[in-house]
CSV table of C-alpha atoms and ligand atoms in Angstrom, one decimal:
chain,number,residue,atom,x,y,z
C,20,MET,CA,-2.3,70.2,-45.4
C,21,ASP,CA,-5.0,72.4,-46.6
C,22,LEU,CA,-6.3,70.6,-50.3
C,23,GLU,CA,-8.3,73.7,-50.8
C,24,LEU,CA,-6.4,75.2,-54.0
C,25,SER,CA,-5.9,79.2,-53.6
C,26,GLU,CA,-7.0,81.3,-55.6
C,27,GLU,CA,-3.7,81.5,-57.8
C,28,GLN,CA,-2.7,78.1,-58.3
C,29,ALA,CA,-6.5,77.8,-59.6
C,30,ALA,CA,-5.7,80.7,-61.9
C,31,VAL,CA,-3.1,78.8,-62.8
C,32,ARG,CA,-4.6,75.3,-63.6
C,33,GLU,CA,-7.4,76.6,-65.8
C,34,LEU,CA,-4.8,78.6,-68.0
C,35,ALA,CA,-2.5,75.3,-67.8
C,36,ALA,CA,-6.0,73.6,-68.7
C,37,SER,CA,-7.3,75.4,-71.7
C,38,PHE,CA,-3.8,76.3,-73.1
C,39,THR,CA,-3.6,71.7,-73.5
C,40,ASP,CA,-6.9,71.5,-74.1
C,41,ARG,CA,-6.4,73.8,-77.1
C,42,GLU,CA,-2.9,73.5,-78.7
C,43,ILE,CA,-1.0,70.1,-77.4
C,44,ALA,CA,-4.1,67.4,-76.9
C,45,PRO,CA,-5.6,67.9,-80.6
C,46,HIS,CA,-1.8,67.5,-82.1
C,47,ALA,CA,-0.2,64.7,-79.8
C,48,ALA,CA,-1.1,61.5,-81.6
C,49,ALA,CA,0.4,63.5,-85.2
C,50,TRP,CA,3.4,64.8,-83.0
C,51,ASP,CA,3.9,61.4,-82.3
C,52,ARG,CA,3.8,59.6,-85.5
C,53,ALA,CA,5.9,62.5,-86.9
C,54,GLU,CA,8.1,61.7,-84.1
C,55,SER,CA,8.2,65.3,-82.7
C,56,VAL,CA,6.7,68.4,-81.5
C,57,ASP,CA,6.4,71.7,-83.2
C,58,ARG,CA,8.8,73.5,-81.1
C,59,ALA,CA,7.0,76.7,-81.6
C,60,ILE,CA,4.8,75.5,-78.6
C,61,ILE,CA,8.6,75.6,-76.2
C,62,GLY,CA,8.1,79.5,-77.3
C,63,ARG,CA,3.7,80.0,-76.4
C,64,LEU,CA,5.0,77.8,-72.9
C,65,GLY,CA,7.4,80.8,-71.9
C,66,LYS,CA,4.7,83.1,-73.0
C,67,LEU,CA,2.6,82.0,-70.6
C,68,GLY,CA,4.8,81.9,-68.3
C,69,PHE,CA,5.2,78.2,-67.5
C,70,LEU,CA,9.3,77.4,-68.3
C,71,GLY,CA,9.4,79.7,-65.5
C,72,LEU,CA,7.1,78.7,-62.6
C,73,THR,CA,8.6,79.1,-59.1
C,74,LEU,CA,11.7,81.0,-60.3
C,75,PRO,CA,11.9,84.5,-58.8
C,76,GLU,CA,10.6,87.0,-61.4
C,77,GLU,CA,14.0,89.0,-61.3
C,78,TYR,CA,15.7,86.4,-63.5
C,79,GLY,CA,12.1,86.3,-65.4
C,80,GLY,CA,10.6,83.6,-63.8
C,81,SER,CA,7.0,83.8,-63.1
C,82,GLY,CA,7.0,82.8,-59.3
C,83,GLY,CA,4.2,80.1,-58.2
C,84,ASP,CA,4.8,77.8,-55.7
C,85,HIS,CA,5.2,73.6,-56.2
C,86,LEU,CA,1.7,72.8,-56.0
C,87,ALA,CA,1.0,75.1,-58.6
C,88,TYR,CA,4.0,73.5,-61.1
C,89,CYS,CA,2.5,69.9,-60.3
C,90,LEU,CA,-1.1,71.8,-61.4
C,91,VAL,CA,0.6,72.8,-64.5
C,92,LEU,CA,2.6,69.8,-65.0
C,93,GLU,CA,-0.7,67.6,-64.3
C,94,GLU,CA,-2.5,69.1,-67.4
C,95,LEU,CA,0.5,69.3,-69.6
C,96,GLY,CA,0.8,65.4,-69.0
C,97,ARG,CA,-2.5,64.5,-70.2
C,98,GLY,CA,-2.5,66.8,-73.0
C,99,ASP,CA,1.0,65.5,-74.0
C,100,SER,CA,4.0,63.9,-72.0
C,101,ALA,CA,6.2,64.5,-74.5
C,102,VAL,CA,5.9,68.0,-73.7
C,103,ARG,CA,5.4,68.0,-70.0
C,104,GLY,CA,8.9,66.4,-69.8
C,105,ILE,CA,10.3,69.0,-71.7
C,106,VAL,CA,9.3,71.9,-69.3
C,107,SER,CA,10.1,68.7,-66.3
C,108,VAL,CA,13.5,68.9,-68.1
C,109,SER,CA,14.3,72.4,-68.9
C,110,LEU,CA,13.0,74.2,-65.9
C,111,GLY,CA,12.8,71.5,-63.9
C,112,LEU,CA,16.1,69.9,-64.1
C,113,VAL,CA,18.3,72.7,-65.8
C,114,ALA,CA,17.3,76.2,-64.9
C,115,LYS,CA,16.4,75.0,-61.2
C,116,SER,CA,19.4,73.4,-61.1
C,117,VAL,CA,21.1,77.2,-62.2
C,118,ASN,CA,18.5,79.2,-59.5
C,119,ALA,CA,19.6,76.5,-56.7
C,120,PHE,CA,24.0,76.7,-57.3
C,121,GLY,CA,24.5,79.4,-59.7
C,122,THR,CA,26.4,82.6,-59.9
C,123,GLU,CA,24.4,85.5,-60.1
C,124,GLU,CA,26.4,85.7,-63.4
C,125,GLN,CA,25.3,82.5,-64.7
C,126,LYS,CA,21.5,83.8,-63.3
C,127,ARG,CA,21.7,86.6,-64.7
C,128,HIS,CA,22.7,84.9,-68.1
C,129,TRP,CA,20.4,81.6,-68.2
C,130,LEU,CA,17.5,82.2,-66.8
C,131,PRO,CA,15.9,84.9,-68.9
C,132,ARG,CA,16.6,82.9,-71.6
C,133,LEU,CA,15.3,79.5,-70.2
C,134,THR,CA,11.9,81.0,-68.7
C,135,SER,CA,11.2,82.6,-72.0
C,136,GLY,CA,11.2,79.7,-74.2
C,137,GLU,CA,14.7,81.3,-76.0
C,138,ALA,CA,17.3,78.8,-74.9
C,139,LEU,CA,16.5,75.2,-73.8
C,140,GLY,CA,18.8,73.1,-71.2
C,141,CYS,CA,19.1,69.1,-70.8
C,142,PHE,CA,20.3,67.5,-68.2
C,143,ALA,CA,22.8,65.1,-69.1
C,144,LEU,CA,23.9,62.4,-66.4
C,145,THR,CA,23.6,58.9,-68.1
C,146,GLU,CA,26.0,57.2,-70.1
C,147,PRO,CA,26.2,54.1,-71.5
C,148,GLY,CA,27.9,52.0,-69.2
C,149,THR,CA,26.0,53.8,-66.1
C,150,GLY,CA,22.1,54.3,-65.3
C,151,SER,CA,21.2,54.1,-62.3
C,152,ASP,CA,24.9,53.3,-60.7
C,153,ALA,CA,25.6,57.0,-62.1
C,154,ALA,CA,27.7,58.2,-59.5
C,155,ASN,CA,30.5,55.7,-61.6
C,156,LEU,CA,30.2,57.9,-64.5
C,157,THR,CA,33.1,58.3,-66.2
C,158,THR,CA,32.9,61.5,-68.5
C,159,ARG,CA,36.4,63.5,-67.6
C,160,ALA,CA,36.9,66.7,-67.3
C,161,VAL,CA,39.9,68.2,-66.8
C,162,ARG,CA,41.4,71.1,-65.9
C,163,GLU,CA,43.7,72.9,-68.8
C,164,SER,CA,46.9,75.3,-67.7
C,165,ASP,CA,44.9,79.0,-68.9
C,166,GLY,CA,42.4,77.3,-66.1
C,167,HIS,CA,39.8,76.1,-69.3
C,168,TRP,CA,38.6,72.6,-68.1
C,169,SER,CA,38.2,70.2,-71.2
C,170,LEU,CA,35.2,67.5,-71.4
C,171,SER,CA,35.4,64.1,-73.1
C,172,GLY,CA,33.5,61.3,-72.7
C,173,GLY,CA,29.7,60.7,-74.1
C,174,LYS,CA,25.9,60.4,-72.5
C,175,THR,CA,22.8,58.7,-73.6
C,176,PHE,CA,18.9,59.4,-73.4
C,177,ILE,CA,19.4,62.8,-73.2
C,178,THR,CA,16.1,64.3,-73.2
C,179,ASN,CA,15.5,67.4,-75.1
C,180,GLY,CA,19.3,66.2,-76.4
C,181,THR,CA,19.1,67.6,-80.1
C,182,TRP,CA,17.3,70.7,-79.9
C,183,ALA,CA,19.0,72.3,-76.5
C,184,ASP,CA,21.0,75.3,-75.9
C,185,VAL,CA,22.8,74.0,-73.3
C,186,ALA,CA,23.6,71.0,-71.2
C,187,LEU,CA,24.2,71.0,-67.7
C,188,VAL,CA,26.9,67.7,-67.9
C,189,PHE,CA,27.9,66.5,-64.6
C,190,ALA,CA,31.9,65.1,-65.4
C,191,ARG,CA,34.5,63.4,-63.2
C,192,THR,CA,37.4,65.8,-61.8
C,193,GLY,CA,38.6,64.5,-59.2
C,194,GLU,CA,38.2,60.9,-57.5
C,195,PRO,CA,36.2,57.7,-58.5
C,196,GLY,CA,31.9,58.1,-56.9
C,197,HIS,CA,29.6,60.5,-56.2
C,198,ARG,CA,32.7,62.9,-54.6
C,199,GLY,CA,34.7,63.3,-57.5
C,200,ILE,CA,31.9,64.4,-59.9
C,201,THR,CA,32.0,68.6,-61.2
C,202,ALA,CA,28.7,70.3,-62.4
C,203,PHE,CA,29.1,72.2,-66.0
C,204,LEU,CA,26.8,74.4,-68.5
C,205,VAL,CA,27.6,74.0,-71.3
C,206,PRO,CA,26.5,75.7,-74.5
C,207,THR,CA,25.8,73.2,-77.5
C,208,ASP,CA,27.1,74.6,-80.4
C,209,LEU,CA,30.5,74.9,-78.9
C,210,PRO,CA,33.8,72.3,-81.5
C,211,GLY,CA,33.8,69.2,-80.5
C,212,PHE,CA,30.7,69.0,-78.7
C,213,THR,CA,27.9,66.3,-81.3
C,214,ARG,CA,24.2,65.1,-80.7
C,215,THR,CA,22.8,62.3,-82.5
C,216,GLU,CA,19.0,61.8,-81.8
C,217,ILE,CA,17.7,58.7,-81.0
C,218,HIS,CA,15.3,56.8,-82.9
C,219,GLY,CA,13.1,53.7,-82.4
C,220,LYS,CA,12.1,54.8,-78.8
C,221,LEU,CA,8.0,52.8,-77.5
C,222,GLY,CA,7.3,56.2,-76.2
C,223,LEU,CA,7.6,59.9,-75.9
C,224,ARG,CA,7.9,59.7,-79.7
C,225,GLY,CA,7.8,63.4,-79.9
C,226,GLN,CA,10.6,64.3,-78.0
C,227,ALA,CA,14.3,65.1,-78.6
C,228,THR,CA,15.6,62.5,-77.7
C,229,ALA,CA,20.1,61.9,-77.9
C,230,GLU,CA,23.7,60.6,-77.6
C,231,LEU,CA,26.0,63.5,-76.5
C,232,SER,CA,29.4,63.5,-77.1
C,233,PHE,CA,32.0,65.9,-75.8
C,234,ASP,CA,35.7,64.8,-77.6
C,235,GLY,CA,38.1,67.9,-75.9
C,236,VAL,CA,35.1,70.6,-75.2
C,237,ARG,CA,36.3,73.6,-73.9
C,238,VAL,CA,34.3,76.0,-71.3
C,239,PRO,CA,35.8,78.3,-69.2
C,240,ASP,CA,35.9,78.0,-65.4
C,241,GLY,CA,32.8,80.2,-65.3
C,242,ALA,CA,30.6,77.5,-66.7
C,243,ARG,CA,31.5,75.5,-63.8
C,244,LEU,CA,28.2,75.2,-62.0
C,245,GLY,CA,28.9,74.5,-57.6
C,246,GLU,CA,31.9,73.2,-56.1
C,247,VAL,CA,34.6,71.4,-57.6
C,248,GLY,CA,33.3,67.7,-56.6
C,249,LYS,CA,29.4,68.8,-56.1
C,250,GLY,CA,28.4,68.3,-59.0
C,251,PHE,CA,26.8,64.6,-57.6
C,252,THR,CA,25.4,67.1,-54.8
C,253,VAL,CA,23.8,69.1,-57.6
C,254,ALA,CA,22.2,66.0,-59.7
C,255,MET,CA,20.2,64.5,-56.8
C,256,ALA,CA,19.1,67.8,-55.5
C,257,ALA,CA,17.9,68.4,-58.8
C,258,LEU,CA,16.3,65.0,-59.1
C,259,ALA,CA,14.6,64.8,-55.6
C,260,LYS,CA,12.0,67.4,-57.5
C,261,GLY,CA,12.2,66.0,-60.6
C,262,ARG,CA,10.8,63.1,-59.7
C,263,MET,CA,7.6,65.0,-58.2
C,264,SER,CA,7.4,66.4,-61.7
C,265,VAL,CA,7.6,63.2,-63.9
C,266,ALA,CA,5.1,61.8,-60.2
C,267,ALA,CA,2.6,65.4,-61.7
C,268,GLY,CA,3.2,64.2,-65.0
C,269,CYS,CA,1.5,60.6,-64.3
C,270,VAL,CA,-1.0,62.3,-62.5
C,271,GLY,CA,-1.8,63.2,-66.0
C,272,ILE,CA,-1.6,61.0,-68.2
C,273,ALA,CA,-3.3,58.8,-65.9
C,274,ARG,CA,-6.5,61.5,-65.8
C,275,ALA,CA,-6.4,61.2,-70.0
C,276,CYS,CA,-6.9,57.9,-69.5
C,277,LEU,CA,-9.7,57.7,-67.3
C,278,GLU,CA,-11.6,60.5,-68.8
C,279,ALA,CA,-11.2,58.8,-72.7
C,280,ALA,CA,-12.2,55.5,-71.3
C,281,VAL,CA,-15.3,57.1,-68.8
C,282,ARG,CA,-16.1,58.5,-72.0
C,283,TYR,CA,-15.8,55.4,-74.5
C,284,ALA,CA,-17.8,53.1,-72.1
C,285,GLY,CA,-20.7,55.1,-72.5
C,286,GLU,CA,-20.0,55.3,-75.9
C,287,ARG,CA,-19.3,51.4,-76.5
C,288,GLU,CA,-22.6,49.1,-76.7
C,289,GLN,CA,-22.5,45.4,-76.8
C,290,PHE,CA,-24.8,42.8,-75.5
C,291,GLY,CA,-27.6,45.9,-76.1
C,292,VAL,CA,-26.0,48.3,-73.4
C,293,PRO,CA,-23.7,50.7,-72.8
C,294,ILE,CA,-20.1,48.9,-72.1
C,295,ALA,CA,-20.2,51.2,-69.0
C,296,SER,CA,-22.9,48.8,-67.7
C,297,HIS,CA,-21.4,45.6,-67.3
C,298,GLN,CA,-19.5,46.0,-63.8
C,299,LEU,CA,-16.5,44.7,-64.7
C,300,VAL,CA,-15.9,47.4,-66.6
C,301,GLN,CA,-16.6,49.7,-64.0
C,302,GLN,CA,-14.2,48.3,-61.9
C,303,LEU,CA,-11.5,48.7,-64.5
C,304,LEU,CA,-13.1,52.0,-64.3
C,305,ALA,CA,-13.0,52.8,-60.6
C,306,GLY,CA,-9.3,50.9,-60.3
C,307,ILE,CA,-8.2,54.1,-62.9
C,308,ALA,CA,-10.2,56.4,-60.4
C,309,VAL,CA,-8.6,55.6,-57.1
C,310,ASP,CA,-5.1,55.3,-58.6
C,311,VAL,CA,-5.7,59.3,-60.1
C,312,GLU,CA,-6.5,60.1,-56.3
C,313,ALA,CA,-3.6,58.3,-54.6
C,314,ALA,CA,-1.1,59.9,-57.0
C,315,ARG,CA,-2.4,63.0,-57.1
C,316,LEU,CA,-1.9,63.2,-53.0
C,317,LEU,CA,1.2,61.4,-53.2
C,318,THR,CA,2.0,64.2,-55.7
C,319,TRP,CA,1.0,67.4,-53.6
C,320,LYS,CA,2.3,66.2,-50.8
C,321,VAL,CA,5.9,66.6,-51.9
C,322,ALA,CA,5.0,69.8,-53.0
C,323,ASP,CA,3.5,70.6,-49.8
C,324,HIS,CA,7.0,69.5,-48.1
C,325,ILE,CA,9.1,72.0,-50.6
C,326,ASP,CA,6.7,74.9,-49.8
C,327,ARG,CA,6.6,74.5,-46.2
C,328,GLY,CA,10.4,74.2,-45.7
C,329,LEU,CA,10.9,70.0,-45.0
C,330,PRO,CA,12.2,67.2,-46.1
C,331,PHE,CA,10.9,65.4,-49.6
C,332,ALA,CA,13.7,63.8,-50.4
C,333,THR,CA,11.4,60.4,-49.0
C,334,GLU,CA,8.5,61.5,-49.9
C,335,SER,CA,9.4,62.1,-53.3
C,336,SER,CA,10.8,58.7,-54.1
C,337,VAL,CA,7.4,57.4,-53.0
C,338,ALA,CA,5.5,59.5,-54.7
C,339,LYS,CA,7.6,58.7,-58.4
C,340,LEU,CA,7.7,55.3,-57.3
C,341,PHE,CA,3.5,55.1,-56.8
C,342,ALA,CA,2.4,57.6,-59.2
C,343,SER,CA,4.5,56.1,-62.2
C,344,GLU,CA,3.6,52.3,-61.4
C,345,ALA,CA,0.0,54.2,-61.7
C,346,ALA,CA,0.0,55.5,-65.1
C,347,VAL,CA,1.5,52.6,-66.4
C,348,ARG,CA,-1.8,50.5,-64.6
C,349,ALA,CA,-4.4,53.3,-65.6
C,350,ALA,CA,-3.3,53.1,-69.2
C,351,ASN,CA,-3.1,49.3,-69.4
C,352,ASN,CA,-6.5,49.0,-68.1
C,353,ALA,CA,-8.3,51.5,-69.8
C,354,LEU,CA,-6.5,50.3,-73.0
C,355,GLN,CA,-9.1,47.6,-72.0
C,356,VAL,CA,-12.1,48.8,-71.2
C,357,PHE,CA,-11.4,50.0,-75.3
C,358,GLY,CA,-10.9,46.3,-76.6
C,359,GLY,CA,-9.5,46.1,-79.1
C,360,TYR,CA,-9.9,49.5,-80.8
C,361,GLY,CA,-7.3,50.4,-77.8
C,362,PHE,CA,-4.6,48.5,-80.2
C,363,ILE,CA,-3.9,50.8,-83.1
C,364,ASP,CA,-3.6,54.6,-82.8
C,365,GLU,CA,-6.5,56.0,-84.5
C,366,TYR,CA,-7.1,55.5,-80.9
C,367,PRO,CA,-4.7,57.3,-77.6
C,368,VAL,CA,-4.6,55.1,-75.1
C,369,GLY,CA,-2.0,52.9,-76.8
C,370,LYS,CA,-0.1,56.2,-77.0
C,371,TYR,CA,-1.1,56.6,-73.4
C,372,LEU,CA,0.7,53.1,-72.5
C,373,ARG,CA,3.4,53.8,-74.3
C,374,ASP,CA,4.4,56.6,-72.7
C,375,ALA,CA,3.4,55.6,-69.7
C,376,ARG,CA,6.0,53.0,-69.7
C,377,VAL,CA,9.2,54.5,-69.8
C,378,MET,CA,8.0,56.1,-65.9
C,379,THR,CA,8.9,53.5,-64.3
C,380,LEU,CA,12.3,53.6,-65.8
C,381,TYR,CA,13.9,56.9,-66.0
C,382,GLU,CA,14.5,59.7,-62.7
C,383,GLY,CA,15.1,56.3,-61.0
C,384,THR,CA,13.6,52.7,-61.7
C,385,SER,CA,11.2,51.4,-59.6
C,386,GLN,CA,13.9,49.1,-57.6
C,387,ILE,CA,15.8,52.5,-57.3
C,388,HIS,CA,13.1,54.2,-55.4
C,389,GLN,CA,12.3,50.9,-53.4
C,390,LEU,CA,16.2,50.5,-52.4
C,391,LEU,CA,15.9,54.6,-51.5
C,392,ILE,CA,12.5,53.9,-49.5
C,393,GLY,CA,13.7,51.3,-47.9
C,394,ARG,CA,17.1,52.9,-46.7
C,395,ALA,CA,15.0,55.8,-45.1
C,396,LEU,CA,13.4,53.4,-43.6
C,397,THR,CA,15.4,51.1,-42.4
C,398,GLY,CA,18.9,53.6,-42.4
C,399,VAL,CA,20.8,50.7,-44.2
C,400,ASN,CA,22.0,51.2,-47.5
C,401,ALA,CA,21.4,48.0,-49.9
C,402,PHE,CA,22.6,49.0,-53.2
A,505,FAD,C1,13.6,58.4,-72.5
A,505,FAD,C2,14.0,58.8,-72.4
A,505,FAD,C3,14.7,59.5,-71.8
A,505,FAD,C4,15.7,59.8,-70.7
A,505,FAD,N1,16.2,60.8,-70.1
A,505,FAD,C5,16.9,61.4,-69.5
A,505,FAD,C6,17.7,62.5,-69.8
A,505,FAD,O1,17.8,63.6,-69.9
A,505,FAD,N2,18.8,62.9,-68.7
A,505,FAD,C7,19.7,61.7,-68.1
A,505,FAD,O2,20.6,61.5,-67.7
A,505,FAD,N3,19.0,60.6,-68.4
A,505,FAD,C8,18.1,60.1,-69.0
A,505,FAD,N4,17.1,59.3,-69.3
A,505,FAD,C9,18.1,57.8,-68.6
A,505,FAD,C10,17.7,57.0,-67.4
A,505,FAD,O3,17.2,57.8,-66.8
A,505,FAD,C11,18.2,55.8,-67.2
A,505,FAD,O4,17.5,54.6,-68.2
A,505,FAD,C12,17.9,55.3,-65.7
A,505,FAD,O5,18.4,55.9,-64.5
A,505,FAD,C13,17.7,53.6,-65.4
A,505,FAD,O6,19.5,53.4,-66.0
A,505,FAD,P1,19.4,52.1,-67.5
A,505,FAD,O7,18.3,52.5,-68.5
A,505,FAD,O8,21.2,52.3,-67.1
A,505,FAD,O9,19.0,50.7,-66.2
A,505,FAD,P2,19.9,50.5,-65.6
A,505,FAD,O10,20.5,50.7,-64.6
A,505,FAD,O11,21.1,48.9,-66.3
A,505,FAD,O12,19.0,49.1,-64.5
A,505,FAD,C14,18.8,48.0,-64.7
A,505,FAD,C15,17.6,47.2,-64.5
A,505,FAD,O13,17.9,46.8,-63.6
A,505,FAD,C16,18.1,47.4,-62.2
A,505,FAD,N5,18.8,47.7,-61.0
A,505,FAD,C17,19.8,48.1,-61.3
A,505,FAD,N6,20.3,48.4,-60.4
A,505,FAD,C18,20.2,47.8,-59.4
A,505,FAD,C19,20.5,47.9,-57.8
A,505,FAD,N7,21.5,48.1,-57.2
A,505,FAD,N8,19.2,47.3,-57.3
A,505,FAD,C20,18.0,46.3,-57.7
A,505,FAD,N9,17.7,46.8,-59.9
A,505,FAD,C21,18.8,47.3,-60.3
A,505,FAD,C22,16.7,48.7,-62.5
A,505,FAD,O14,15.3,48.9,-61.9
A,505,FAD,C23,16.5,47.6,-64.0
A,505,FAD,O15,15.6,46.9,-63.6
A,505,FAD,C24,16.2,59.1,-70.3
A,505,FAD,C25,16.2,56.9,-70.0
A,505,FAD,C26,15.2,57.3,-71.1
A,505,FAD,C27,14.3,55.4,-71.4
């Protein structure tokens, strides 16, 4: 694996870094308080090509490899995890699934819209009764006599839920378990489709997280993504790469923590010297720095495997598990460096900790990733 960035990768990182410094980081605290990022940011992300990374140019994508994708997500995550998550879901989970499993018609219809930011996607797998145990979902899709499917049921915790124009919905069309699930691309303005925003989140407050409800929502068979009964394959393929994008976002959080903590430690004086002079403060900073480096290398390894066509699912679990726990640790350590000032929202580290906390929960909890890694090591399924 070559750790030297190519000219294109370095350029895209620079573009993402300056965009983050100019248009995201200065607004992140206000968006967090307002419980909404500025929606115009989506069009700007589209214009820069960040919503089409790794997708073919013929469908509006901007090309690029998965390492470039990770570099952009690290920068966005450094600025505001809420923005990073919008991209990870609409591009990483939805557009990439359309590209991988869609018909030519589905690609031509959805990809130019999703990559430009004209449309936003959400990924609707989790239900109130099935989180980690997603294969037991109960939302139903029933085939009607005219060939249409009728969807009934509900989803929860859906990122981009109230903003999305299209939902990638996983519904039961057959037998219990993962073989009875089919994926559908469902426009969110159809009759019977309702969305309710979830308020009061600990972090990621700028994101529109929602409950979705389907009451006989009718879609044509052309809305089906992939084969009948193969929806769980679509979901797992999306999440295997999605976990890399969460990991990249976590590297961004940990870096933001490091930069804020180093700056503060140089400015704040106690006992007549900057607190950076105290060895125990340096220990906290060193811990964050090691977490940043280690999480980034594990994340880049996944990107490298994807780009070289090597297996990457376990590597993705390893990176996501480590990077998410590292981001929480980094934010906690950074808050310690800030002392009491870290506890009030005039300073950014409290938000970093709140935003980091969900990373060990979604796209597979830390426990689920430990089980996945354990299964890969032993061949024994301990779920
Ligand atoms: C802000 C936010 C955004 C989200 N966005 C999306 C989205 O866009 N789309 C989507 O589909 N979902 C989304 N989710 C849902 C997320 O993926 C789930 O919350 C996650 O999968 C965990 O499911 P759960 O919350 O039901 O927890 P549960 O599955 O009920 O788990 C509770 C606890 O039990 C543990 N546990 C469960 N099973 C086992 C086991 N076999 N062995 C050991 N421990 C176990 C878990 O690790 C956890 O600690 C989001 C969640 C949040 C909070």
